[in-house]
Amino acid sequence: MKYYILFGPPGAGKGTHAGAIAQKYNLKHISTGELLRAEIAAGTELGRQAKSLIDAGMLVPDAVVEGMIESAFDTIKGVDGFLLDGFPRNLAQAADLDKILEKRGEEVTAVVALMISDETIRKRIKGRALIEGRADDANDETISNRIRTYHAQTEPLKAYYQAAGKYYECDGDNGTIEDNRNRVLALVESIK
Ligand code: ADP
């Protein structure tokens, strides 16, 4: 099985390009953000607890997202691998993912990173707020906190996966959506 991690700041285009990558390589796309929003929409206790953290621009507890990921690995069949989007998001989650995969005799295949500037993060999220209506996209302070959370907690994963020789990055900032999709697809193809 292949285990790809789609990596990058909020608004980098992970969700926008995940479908094309997943389809091309017969991967199941798993977005922890989408799974959490489904819990919120369903009004579960987990969703209720997650919502206040998400709306504050903070991460939900590691155990919550790791449980979602493990249960996806347990139940989803008929694919050649997984495309993880929004997970791992800090070093503890990355170390736990390594353990989860090791138990299965598997490992992370590669990290595919889309890089954009902080200025583009703000612009993209504000544009998305008008289209998708996500509460965490609409508030300036939440956006600032998510940018801070990204730099403090998520960005260190770059060095973690570089040290493992698994980190591949391309520009997600310039050109059209299609340009960016072609760039990320070429990057994944170069890894295989
Ligand atoms: P974006 O990429 O725009 O930040 P996501 O849909 O990936 O959006 O995530 C939305 C929110 O869900 C995050 O800001 C965070 O609060 C929560 N979340 C998603 N994935 C994780 C994770 N792996 N660990 C902790 N919190 C997460």
mmCIF file of C-alpha atoms and ligand atoms in Angstrom:
data_model
loop_
_atom_site.group_PDB
_atom_site.id
_atom_site.type_symbol
_atom_site.label_atom_id
_atom_site.label_comp_id
_atom_site.label_asym_id
_atom_site.label_seq_id
_atom_site.Cartn_x
_atom_site.Cartn_y
_atom_site.Cartn_z
ATOM 1 C CA MET A 1 0.000 0.000 0.000
ATOM 2 C CA LYS A 2 1.065 3.574 -0.712
ATOM 3 C CA TYR A 3 0.736 6.207 2.001
ATOM 4 C CA TYR A 4 1.098 9.713 0.588
ATOM 5 C CA ILE A 5 0.823 12.824 2.716
ATOM 6 C CA LEU A 6 -0.466 15.945 1.001
ATOM 7 C CA PHE A 7 1.216 18.742 2.893
ATOM 8 C CA GLY A 8 1.087 22.538 2.979
ATOM 9 C CA PRO A 9 -0.422 25.523 4.753
ATOM 10 C CA PRO A 10 -4.171 26.180 4.901
ATOM 11 C CA GLY A 11 -5.341 27.338 1.492
ATOM 12 C CA ALA A 12 -2.432 25.736 -0.388
ATOM 13 C CA GLY A 13 -4.848 23.778 -2.575
ATOM 14 C CA LYS A 14 -4.621 20.360 -0.908
ATOM 15 C CA GLY A 15 -8.361 19.755 -1.106
ATOM 16 C CA THR A 16 -8.497 21.239 -4.619
ATOM 17 C CA HIS A 17 -5.952 18.820 -6.091
ATOM 18 C CA ALA A 18 -6.450 15.749 -3.897
ATOM 19 C CA GLY A 19 -9.198 14.310 -6.113
ATOM 20 C CA ALA A 20 -7.037 14.299 -9.244
ATOM 21 C CA ILE A 21 -4.106 12.654 -7.463
ATOM 22 C CA ALA A 22 -6.327 10.074 -5.737
ATOM 23 C CA GLN A 23 -8.051 9.173 -9.002
ATOM 24 C CA LYS A 24 -4.821 8.827 -10.982
ATOM 25 C CA TYR A 25 -3.202 6.469 -8.456
ATOM 26 C CA ASN A 26 -6.330 4.721 -7.073
ATOM 27 C CA LEU A 27 -5.876 6.217 -3.611
ATOM 28 C CA LYS A 28 -8.502 6.972 -0.978
ATOM 29 C CA HIS A 29 -8.397 10.688 -0.143
ATOM 30 C CA ILE A 30 -8.779 11.237 3.598
ATOM 31 C CA SER A 31 -9.141 14.821 4.817
ATOM 32 C CA THR A 32 -9.186 15.119 8.607
ATOM 33 C CA GLY A 33 -10.727 18.594 8.229
ATOM 34 C CA GLU A 34 -13.602 17.172 6.173
ATOM 35 C CA LEU A 35 -14.106 14.295 8.626
ATOM 36 C CA LEU A 36 -14.247 16.789 11.495
ATOM 37 C CA ARG A 37 -16.719 19.022 9.626
ATOM 38 C CA ALA A 38 -18.911 15.948 9.019
ATOM 39 C CA GLU A 39 -18.922 15.290 12.788
ATOM 40 C CA ILE A 40 -19.924 18.914 13.400
ATOM 41 C CA ALA A 41 -22.689 18.709 10.788
ATOM 42 C CA ALA A 42 -23.976 15.466 12.343
ATOM 43 C CA GLY A 43 -24.054 17.160 15.750
ATOM 44 C CA THR A 44 -22.001 14.498 17.535
ATOM 45 C CA GLU A 45 -20.305 15.103 20.900
ATOM 46 C CA LEU A 46 -16.920 14.846 19.140
ATOM 47 C CA GLY A 47 -18.056 17.451 16.609
ATOM 48 C CA ARG A 48 -19.254 19.759 19.358
ATOM 49 C CA GLN A 49 -15.886 19.603 21.120
ATOM 50 C CA ALA A 50 -13.941 19.983 17.871
ATOM 51 C CA LYS A 51 -15.928 23.013 16.703
ATOM 52 C CA SER A 52 -14.735 25.422 19.384
ATOM 53 C CA LEU A 53 -11.093 24.483 18.735
ATOM 54 C CA ILE A 54 -11.476 24.720 14.953
ATOM 55 C CA ASP A 55 -13.215 28.088 15.205
ATOM 56 C CA ALA A 56 -10.332 29.335 17.382
ATOM 57 C CA GLY A 57 -7.779 28.262 14.760
ATOM 58 C CA MET A 58 -6.336 25.601 17.062
ATOM 59 C CA LEU A 59 -5.711 21.904 16.479
ATOM 60 C CA VAL A 60 -8.102 19.290 17.859
ATOM 61 C CA PRO A 61 -6.498 16.666 20.157
ATOM 62 C CA ASP A 62 -4.103 14.235 18.442
ATOM 63 C CA ALA A 63 -6.024 11.180 19.699
ATOM 64 C CA VAL A 64 -9.187 12.355 17.931
ATOM 65 C CA VAL A 65 -7.657 12.638 14.451
ATOM 66 C CA GLU A 66 -5.470 9.558 14.931
ATOM 67 C CA GLY A 67 -8.580 7.532 15.782
ATOM 68 C CA MET A 68 -10.207 8.712 12.554
ATOM 69 C CA ILE A 69 -7.142 7.800 10.521
ATOM 70 C CA GLU A 70 -6.768 4.328 12.044
ATOM 71 C CA SER A 71 -10.402 3.546 11.531
ATOM 72 C CA ALA A 72 -10.112 4.605 7.879
ATOM 73 C CA PHE A 73 -7.081 2.324 7.427
ATOM 74 C CA ASP A 74 -9.073 -0.532 9.041
ATOM 75 C CA THR A 75 -12.227 -0.180 7.004
ATOM 76 C CA ILE A 76 -11.364 1.132 3.532
ATOM 77 C CA LYS A 77 -10.580 -1.610 1.031
ATOM 78 C CA GLY A 78 -10.089 -1.862 -2.695
ATOM 79 C CA VAL A 79 -7.565 0.959 -3.109
ATOM 80 C CA ASP A 80 -3.825 0.978 -3.786
ATOM 81 C CA GLY A 81 -3.212 3.377 -0.944
ATOM 82 C CA PHE A 82 -4.191 6.525 0.907
ATOM 83 C CA LEU A 83 -3.757 10.240 0.321
ATOM 84 C CA LEU A 84 -3.707 11.928 3.713
ATOM 85 C CA ASP A 85 -4.767 15.575 3.634
ATOM 86 C CA GLY A 86 -4.408 17.676 6.777
ATOM 87 C CA PHE A 87 -2.759 14.845 8.724
ATOM 88 C CA PRO A 88 -0.246 14.713 10.313
ATOM 89 C CA ARG A 89 -0.271 18.312 11.500
ATOM 90 C CA ASN A 90 2.332 18.241 14.270
ATOM 91 C CA LEU A 91 5.405 16.169 15.196
ATOM 92 C CA ALA A 92 3.522 13.977 17.685
ATOM 93 C CA GLN A 93 0.997 13.012 14.990
ATOM 94 C CA ALA A 94 3.841 12.246 12.563
ATOM 95 C CA ALA A 95 5.552 9.985 15.102
ATOM 96 C CA ASP A 96 2.236 8.282 15.908
ATOM 97 C CA LEU A 97 1.525 7.787 12.191
ATOM 98 C CA ASP A 98 4.904 6.062 11.847
ATOM 99 C CA LYS A 99 3.904 3.715 14.709
ATOM 100 C CA ILE A 100 0.426 3.068 13.290
ATOM 101 C CA LEU A 101 1.939 2.149 9.918
ATOM 102 C CA GLU A 102 4.769 0.101 11.440
ATOM 103 C CA LYS A 103 2.176 -2.077 13.219
ATOM 104 C CA ARG A 104 0.803 -2.843 9.763
ATOM 105 C CA GLY A 105 4.222 -3.489 8.235
ATOM 106 C CA GLU A 106 3.862 -0.288 6.212
ATOM 107 C CA GLU A 107 5.484 3.153 6.068
ATOM 108 C CA VAL A 108 4.911 6.647 4.694
ATOM 109 C CA THR A 109 5.638 6.550 0.963
ATOM 110 C CA ALA A 110 6.211 10.263 0.382
ATOM 111 C CA VAL A 111 5.186 13.734 1.454
ATOM 112 C CA VAL A 112 3.898 15.915 -1.389
ATOM 113 C CA ALA A 113 4.044 19.571 -0.370
ATOM 114 C CA LEU A 114 2.347 22.586 -1.919
ATOM 115 C CA MET A 115 3.957 25.843 -0.826
ATOM 116 C CA ILE A 116 2.338 29.270 -0.763
ATOM 117 C CA SER A 117 3.137 32.562 0.993
ATOM 118 C CA ASP A 118 1.291 33.806 4.088
ATOM 119 C CA GLU A 119 -0.195 36.537 1.891
ATOM 120 C CA THR A 120 -1.656 33.917 -0.458
ATOM 121 C CA ILE A 121 -2.992 31.922 2.528
ATOM 122 C CA ARG A 122 -5.062 34.956 3.576
ATOM 123 C CA LYS A 123 -6.240 35.721 0.049
ATOM 124 C CA ARG A 124 -7.271 32.124 -0.698
ATOM 125 C CA ILE A 125 -9.068 31.586 2.611
ATOM 126 C CA LYS A 126 -10.990 34.843 2.233
ATOM 127 C CA GLY A 127 -12.016 33.828 -1.290
ATOM 128 C CA ARG A 128 -13.076 30.392 -0.074
ATOM 129 C CA ALA A 129 -15.149 31.901 2.750
ATOM 130 C CA LEU A 130 -17.461 33.437 0.161
ATOM 131 C CA ILE A 131 -17.912 30.099 -1.636
ATOM 132 C CA GLU A 132 -17.906 27.390 1.057
ATOM 133 C CA GLY A 133 -19.182 29.332 4.055
ATOM 134 C CA ARG A 134 -16.830 27.707 6.583
ATOM 135 C CA ALA A 135 -16.971 29.533 9.939
ATOM 136 C CA ASP A 136 -13.196 29.161 10.392
ATOM 137 C CA ASP A 137 -12.591 30.903 7.036
ATOM 138 C CA ALA A 138 -14.730 33.955 7.786
ATOM 139 C CA ASN A 139 -12.921 35.418 10.785
ATOM 140 C CA ASP A 140 -9.607 37.321 10.493
ATOM 141 C CA GLU A 141 -8.428 36.343 13.953
ATOM 142 C CA THR A 142 -9.116 32.650 13.252
ATOM 143 C CA ILE A 143 -7.152 32.901 10.000
ATOM 144 C CA SER A 144 -4.223 34.556 11.808
ATOM 145 C CA ASN A 145 -4.270 31.834 14.459
ATOM 146 C CA ARG A 146 -4.292 29.113 11.803
ATOM 147 C CA ILE A 147 -1.274 30.713 10.110
ATOM 148 C CA ARG A 148 0.485 30.852 13.500
ATOM 149 C CA THR A 149 -0.489 27.243 14.277
ATOM 150 C CA TYR A 150 0.835 26.173 10.878
ATOM 151 C CA HIS A 151 4.246 27.809 11.342
ATOM 152 C CA ALA A 152 4.648 26.715 14.971
ATOM 153 C CA GLN A 153 3.332 23.147 14.815
ATOM 154 C CA THR A 154 2.981 21.926 11.236
ATOM 155 C CA GLU A 155 5.952 23.446 9.411
ATOM 156 C CA PRO A 156 8.503 21.462 11.501
ATOM 157 C CA LEU A 157 7.218 18.342 9.728
ATOM 158 C CA LYS A 158 9.152 19.485 6.657
ATOM 159 C CA ALA A 159 12.483 18.844 8.393
ATOM 160 C CA TYR A 160 11.138 15.594 9.893
ATOM 161 C CA TYR A 161 10.289 14.139 6.479
ATOM 162 C CA GLN A 162 13.343 15.671 4.780
ATOM 163 C CA ALA A 163 15.496 13.785 7.285
ATOM 164 C CA ALA A 164 13.655 10.610 6.250
ATOM 165 C CA GLY A 165 14.319 11.400 2.563
ATOM 166 C CA LYS A 166 10.580 11.519 1.872
ATOM 167 C CA TYR A 167 9.872 15.201 1.293
ATOM 168 C CA TYR A 168 8.912 16.533 -2.172
ATOM 169 C CA GLU A 169 7.767 20.123 -2.659
ATOM 170 C CA CYS A 170 6.376 22.265 -5.445
ATOM 171 C CA ASP A 171 5.079 25.802 -5.795
ATOM 172 C CA GLY A 172 1.347 26.154 -5.157
ATOM 173 C CA ASP A 173 1.294 29.917 -5.439
ATOM 174 C CA ASN A 174 1.688 30.862 -9.104
ATOM 175 C CA GLY A 175 -0.424 30.254 -12.180
ATOM 176 C CA THR A 176 -3.946 28.931 -12.604
ATOM 177 C CA ILE A 177 -5.548 26.075 -10.663
ATOM 178 C CA GLU A 178 -4.813 23.879 -13.657
ATOM 179 C CA ASP A 179 -1.140 24.951 -13.709
ATOM 180 C CA ASN A 180 -0.883 24.027 -10.049
ATOM 181 C CA ARG A 181 -2.665 20.705 -10.575
ATOM 182 C CA ASN A 182 -0.281 19.806 -13.399
ATOM 183 C CA ARG A 183 2.687 20.780 -11.235
ATOM 184 C CA VAL A 184 1.583 18.622 -8.296
ATOM 185 C CA LEU A 185 0.699 15.659 -10.550
ATOM 186 C CA ALA A 186 4.160 15.886 -12.164
ATOM 187 C CA LEU A 187 5.721 15.975 -8.706
ATOM 188 C CA VAL A 188 3.880 12.804 -7.609
ATOM 189 C CA GLU A 189 4.803 11.106 -10.876
ATOM 190 C CA SER A 190 8.471 11.957 -10.294
ATOM 191 C CA ILE A 191 8.356 10.101 -6.944
ATOM 192 C CA LYS A 192 6.975 6.813 -8.232
HETATM 193 P P1 ADP B 1 -7.249 24.085 6.188
HETATM 194 O O1 ADP B 1 -6.296 23.266 5.379
HETATM 195 O O2 ADP B 1 -7.880 25.190 5.406
HETATM 196 O O3 ADP B 1 -6.681 24.573 7.483
HETATM 197 P P2 ADP B 1 -8.652 21.710 7.142
HETATM 198 O O4 ADP B 1 -9.981 21.312 6.622
HETATM 199 O O5 ADP B 1 -7.479 20.845 6.811
HETATM 200 O O6 ADP B 1 -8.472 23.192 6.612
HETATM 201 O O7 ADP B 1 -8.691 21.829 8.738
HETATM 202 C C1 ADP B 1 -9.654 22.614 9.410
HETATM 203 C C2 ADP B 1 -9.390 22.571 10.910
HETATM 204 O O8 ADP B 1 -9.615 21.222 11.402
HETATM 205 C C3 ADP B 1 -7.971 22.909 11.354
HETATM 206 O O9 ADP B 1 -7.751 24.297 11.464
HETATM 207 C C4 ADP B 1 -7.899 22.176 12.715
HETATM 208 O O10 ADP B 1 -8.571 22.904 13.716
HETATM 209 C C5 ADP B 1 -8.699 20.900 12.463
HETATM 210 N N1 ADP B 1 -7.827 19.788 12.023
HETATM 211 C C6 ADP B 1 -7.773 19.236 10.779
HETATM 212 N N2 ADP B 1 -6.838 18.262 10.721
HETATM 213 C C7 ADP B 1 -6.275 18.203 11.959
HETATM 214 C C8 ADP B 1 -5.228 17.430 12.547
HETATM 215 N N3 ADP B 1 -4.539 16.504 11.845
HETATM 216 N N4 ADP B 1 -4.933 17.630 13.857
HETATM 217 C C9 ADP B 1 -5.596 18.539 14.571
HETATM 218 N N5 ADP B 1 -6.565 19.326 14.093
HETATM 219 C C10 ADP B 1 -6.909 19.164 12.798
#
